[in-house]
mmCIF file of C-alpha atoms in Angstrom:
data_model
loop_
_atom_site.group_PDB
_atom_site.id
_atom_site.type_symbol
_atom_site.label_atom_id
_atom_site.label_comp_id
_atom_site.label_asym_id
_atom_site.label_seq_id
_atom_site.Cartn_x
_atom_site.Cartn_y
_atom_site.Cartn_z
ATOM 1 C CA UNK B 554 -9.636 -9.907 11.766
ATOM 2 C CA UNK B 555 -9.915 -12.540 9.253
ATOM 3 C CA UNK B 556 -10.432 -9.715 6.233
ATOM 4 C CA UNK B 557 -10.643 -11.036 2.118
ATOM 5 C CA UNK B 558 -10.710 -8.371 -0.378
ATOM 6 C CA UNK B 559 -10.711 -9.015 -3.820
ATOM 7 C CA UNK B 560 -8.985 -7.163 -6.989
ATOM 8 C CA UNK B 561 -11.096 -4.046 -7.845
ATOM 9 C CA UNK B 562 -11.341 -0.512 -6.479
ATOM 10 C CA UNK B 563 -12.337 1.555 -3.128
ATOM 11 C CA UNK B 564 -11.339 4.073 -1.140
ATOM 12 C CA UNK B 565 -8.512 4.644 1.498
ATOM 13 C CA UNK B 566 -9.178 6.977 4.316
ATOM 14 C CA UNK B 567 -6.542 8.228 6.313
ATOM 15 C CA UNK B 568 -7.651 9.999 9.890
ATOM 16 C CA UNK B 569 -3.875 11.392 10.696
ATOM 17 C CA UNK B 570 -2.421 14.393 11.231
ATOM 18 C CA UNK B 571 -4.117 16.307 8.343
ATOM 19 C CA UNK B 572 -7.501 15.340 9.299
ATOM 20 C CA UNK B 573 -9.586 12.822 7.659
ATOM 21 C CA UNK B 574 -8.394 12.923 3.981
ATOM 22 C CA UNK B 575 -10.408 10.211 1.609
ATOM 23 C CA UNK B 576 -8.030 8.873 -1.838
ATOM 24 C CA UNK B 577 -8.327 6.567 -4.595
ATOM 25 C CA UNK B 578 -7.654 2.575 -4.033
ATOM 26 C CA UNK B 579 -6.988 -0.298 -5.880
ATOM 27 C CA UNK B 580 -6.696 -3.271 -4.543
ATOM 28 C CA UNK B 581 -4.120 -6.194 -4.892
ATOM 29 C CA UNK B 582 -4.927 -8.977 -3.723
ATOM 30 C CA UNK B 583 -4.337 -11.935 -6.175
ATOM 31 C CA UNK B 584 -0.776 -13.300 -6.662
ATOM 32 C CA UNK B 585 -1.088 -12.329 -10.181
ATOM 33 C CA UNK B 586 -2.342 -8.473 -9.469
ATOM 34 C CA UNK B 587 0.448 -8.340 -6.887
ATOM 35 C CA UNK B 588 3.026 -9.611 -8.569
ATOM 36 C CA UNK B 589 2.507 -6.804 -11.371
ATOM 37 C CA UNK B 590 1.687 -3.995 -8.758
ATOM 38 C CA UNK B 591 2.513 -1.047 -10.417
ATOM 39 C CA UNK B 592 4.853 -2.122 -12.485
ATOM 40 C CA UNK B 593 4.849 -0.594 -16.025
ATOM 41 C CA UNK B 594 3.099 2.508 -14.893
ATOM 42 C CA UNK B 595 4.156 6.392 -14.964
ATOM 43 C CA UNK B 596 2.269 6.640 -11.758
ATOM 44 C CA UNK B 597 -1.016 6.098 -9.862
ATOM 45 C CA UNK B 598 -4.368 7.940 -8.772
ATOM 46 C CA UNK B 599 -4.286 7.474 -5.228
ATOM 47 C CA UNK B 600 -2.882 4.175 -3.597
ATOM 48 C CA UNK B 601 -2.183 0.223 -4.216
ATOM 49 C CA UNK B 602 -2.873 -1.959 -1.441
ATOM 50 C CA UNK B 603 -0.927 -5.867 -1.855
ATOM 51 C CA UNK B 604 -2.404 -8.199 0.673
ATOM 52 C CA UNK B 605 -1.251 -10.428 2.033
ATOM 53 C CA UNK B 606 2.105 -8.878 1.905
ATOM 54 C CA UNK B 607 5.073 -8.003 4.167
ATOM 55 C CA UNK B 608 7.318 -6.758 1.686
ATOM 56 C CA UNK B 609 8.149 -5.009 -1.849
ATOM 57 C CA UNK B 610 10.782 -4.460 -4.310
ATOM 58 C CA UNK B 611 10.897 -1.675 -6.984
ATOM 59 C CA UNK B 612 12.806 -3.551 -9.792
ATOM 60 C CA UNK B 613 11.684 -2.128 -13.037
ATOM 61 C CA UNK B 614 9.570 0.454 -11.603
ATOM 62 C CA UNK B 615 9.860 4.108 -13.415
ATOM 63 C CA UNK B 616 9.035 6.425 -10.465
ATOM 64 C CA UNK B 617 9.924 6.208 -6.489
ATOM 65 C CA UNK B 618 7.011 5.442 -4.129
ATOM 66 C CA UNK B 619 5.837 5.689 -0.577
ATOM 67 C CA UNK B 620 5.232 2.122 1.090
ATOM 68 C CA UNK B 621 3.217 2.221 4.182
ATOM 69 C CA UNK B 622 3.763 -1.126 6.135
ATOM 70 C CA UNK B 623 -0.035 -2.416 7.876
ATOM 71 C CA UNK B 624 -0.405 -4.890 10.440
ATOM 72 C CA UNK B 625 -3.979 -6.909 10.965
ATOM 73 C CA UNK B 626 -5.735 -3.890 12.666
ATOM 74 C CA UNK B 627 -4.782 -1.950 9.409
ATOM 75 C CA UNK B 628 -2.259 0.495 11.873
ATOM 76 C CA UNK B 629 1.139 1.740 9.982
ATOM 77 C CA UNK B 630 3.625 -0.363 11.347
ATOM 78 C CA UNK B 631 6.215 1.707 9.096
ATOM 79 C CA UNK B 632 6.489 4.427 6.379
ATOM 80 C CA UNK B 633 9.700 4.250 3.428
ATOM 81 C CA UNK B 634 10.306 6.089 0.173
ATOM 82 C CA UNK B 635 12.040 3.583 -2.027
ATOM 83 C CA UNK B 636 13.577 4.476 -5.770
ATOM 84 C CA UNK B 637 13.214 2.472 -8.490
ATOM 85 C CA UNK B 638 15.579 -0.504 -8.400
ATOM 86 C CA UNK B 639 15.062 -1.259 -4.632
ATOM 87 C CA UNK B 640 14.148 -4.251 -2.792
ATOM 88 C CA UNK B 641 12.627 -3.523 0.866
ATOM 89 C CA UNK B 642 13.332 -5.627 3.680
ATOM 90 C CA UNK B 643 10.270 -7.651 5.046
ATOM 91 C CA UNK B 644 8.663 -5.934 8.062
ATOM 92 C CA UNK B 645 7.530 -8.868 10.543
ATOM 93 C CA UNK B 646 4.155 -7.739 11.929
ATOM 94 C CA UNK B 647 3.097 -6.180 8.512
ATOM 95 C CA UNK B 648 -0.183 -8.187 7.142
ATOM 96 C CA UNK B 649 -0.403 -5.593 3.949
ATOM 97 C CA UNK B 650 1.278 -3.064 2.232
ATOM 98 C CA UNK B 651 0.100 0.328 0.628
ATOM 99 C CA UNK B 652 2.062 1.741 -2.284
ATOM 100 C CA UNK B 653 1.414 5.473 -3.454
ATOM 101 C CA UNK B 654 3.776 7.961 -5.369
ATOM 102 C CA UNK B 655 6.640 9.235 -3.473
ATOM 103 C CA UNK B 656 5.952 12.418 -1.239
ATOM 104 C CA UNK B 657 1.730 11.953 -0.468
ATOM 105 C CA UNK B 658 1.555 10.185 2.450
ATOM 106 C CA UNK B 659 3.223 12.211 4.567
ATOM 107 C CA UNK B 660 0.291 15.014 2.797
ATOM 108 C CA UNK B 661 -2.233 12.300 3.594
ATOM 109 C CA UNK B 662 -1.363 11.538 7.041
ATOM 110 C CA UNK B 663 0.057 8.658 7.263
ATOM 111 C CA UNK B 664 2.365 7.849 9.785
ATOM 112 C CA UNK B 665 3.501 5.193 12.216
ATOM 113 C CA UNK B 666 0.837 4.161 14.570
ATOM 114 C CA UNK B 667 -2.476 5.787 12.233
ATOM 115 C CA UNK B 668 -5.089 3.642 11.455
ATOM 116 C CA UNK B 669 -6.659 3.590 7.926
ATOM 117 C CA UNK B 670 -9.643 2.015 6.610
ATOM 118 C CA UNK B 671 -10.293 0.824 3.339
ATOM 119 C CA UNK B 672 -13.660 0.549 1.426
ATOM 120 C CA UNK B 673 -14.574 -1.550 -1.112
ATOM 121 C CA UNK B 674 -16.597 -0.371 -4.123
#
């Protein structure tokens, strides 16, 4: 599935365990807009999807955050809460990660083996 986003803004939809719940995105997919993530924020709207990427670090970030691990079908390979100051190890099958505030993805859904699909504004 030989998907190209580009940097800009969408939606995440999550069909999991609460139902089909619908957030925010932003996408990362540059070097440079991954590379800065979400660094320098106080937080963020929704969710941050890097791609291509397999793994993050939260050096100089000011709050803790969910990161949801996706392989090529866009299935959660893995879901960690990391603090600030963290770096996470690289997950092997992962093709792209999704970063939201600690605590709303298990709200959301999303879980190990769920499927998400992301639209593109």
């Amino acid at each position: 599935m030989g998907r190209r986003w580009s940097d800009g803004r969408g939606k995440l939809v999550v069909r999991g365990t609460a139902g089909a719940v619908a957030v925010p995105l932003e996408f990362a997919t540059s070097y440079r807009a991954r590379t800065k993530g979400l660094l320098g924020r106080d937080g963020i709207d929704g969710a941050m999807l890097l791609s291509p990427a397999s793994s993050v670090h939260t050096f100089r970030m000011r709050f803790p955050i969910d990161v949801a691990y996706l392989n090529r079908k866009l299935e959660v390979v893995a879901v960690h809460t990391m603090k600030p100051g963290r770096l996470g190890l690289p997950r092997i099958r992962s093709r792209h990660v999704l970063e939201a505030e600690a605590g709303v993805m298990a709200e959301w859904g999303v879980g190990v083996g769920v499927r998400v699909t992301l639209e593109t504004e």
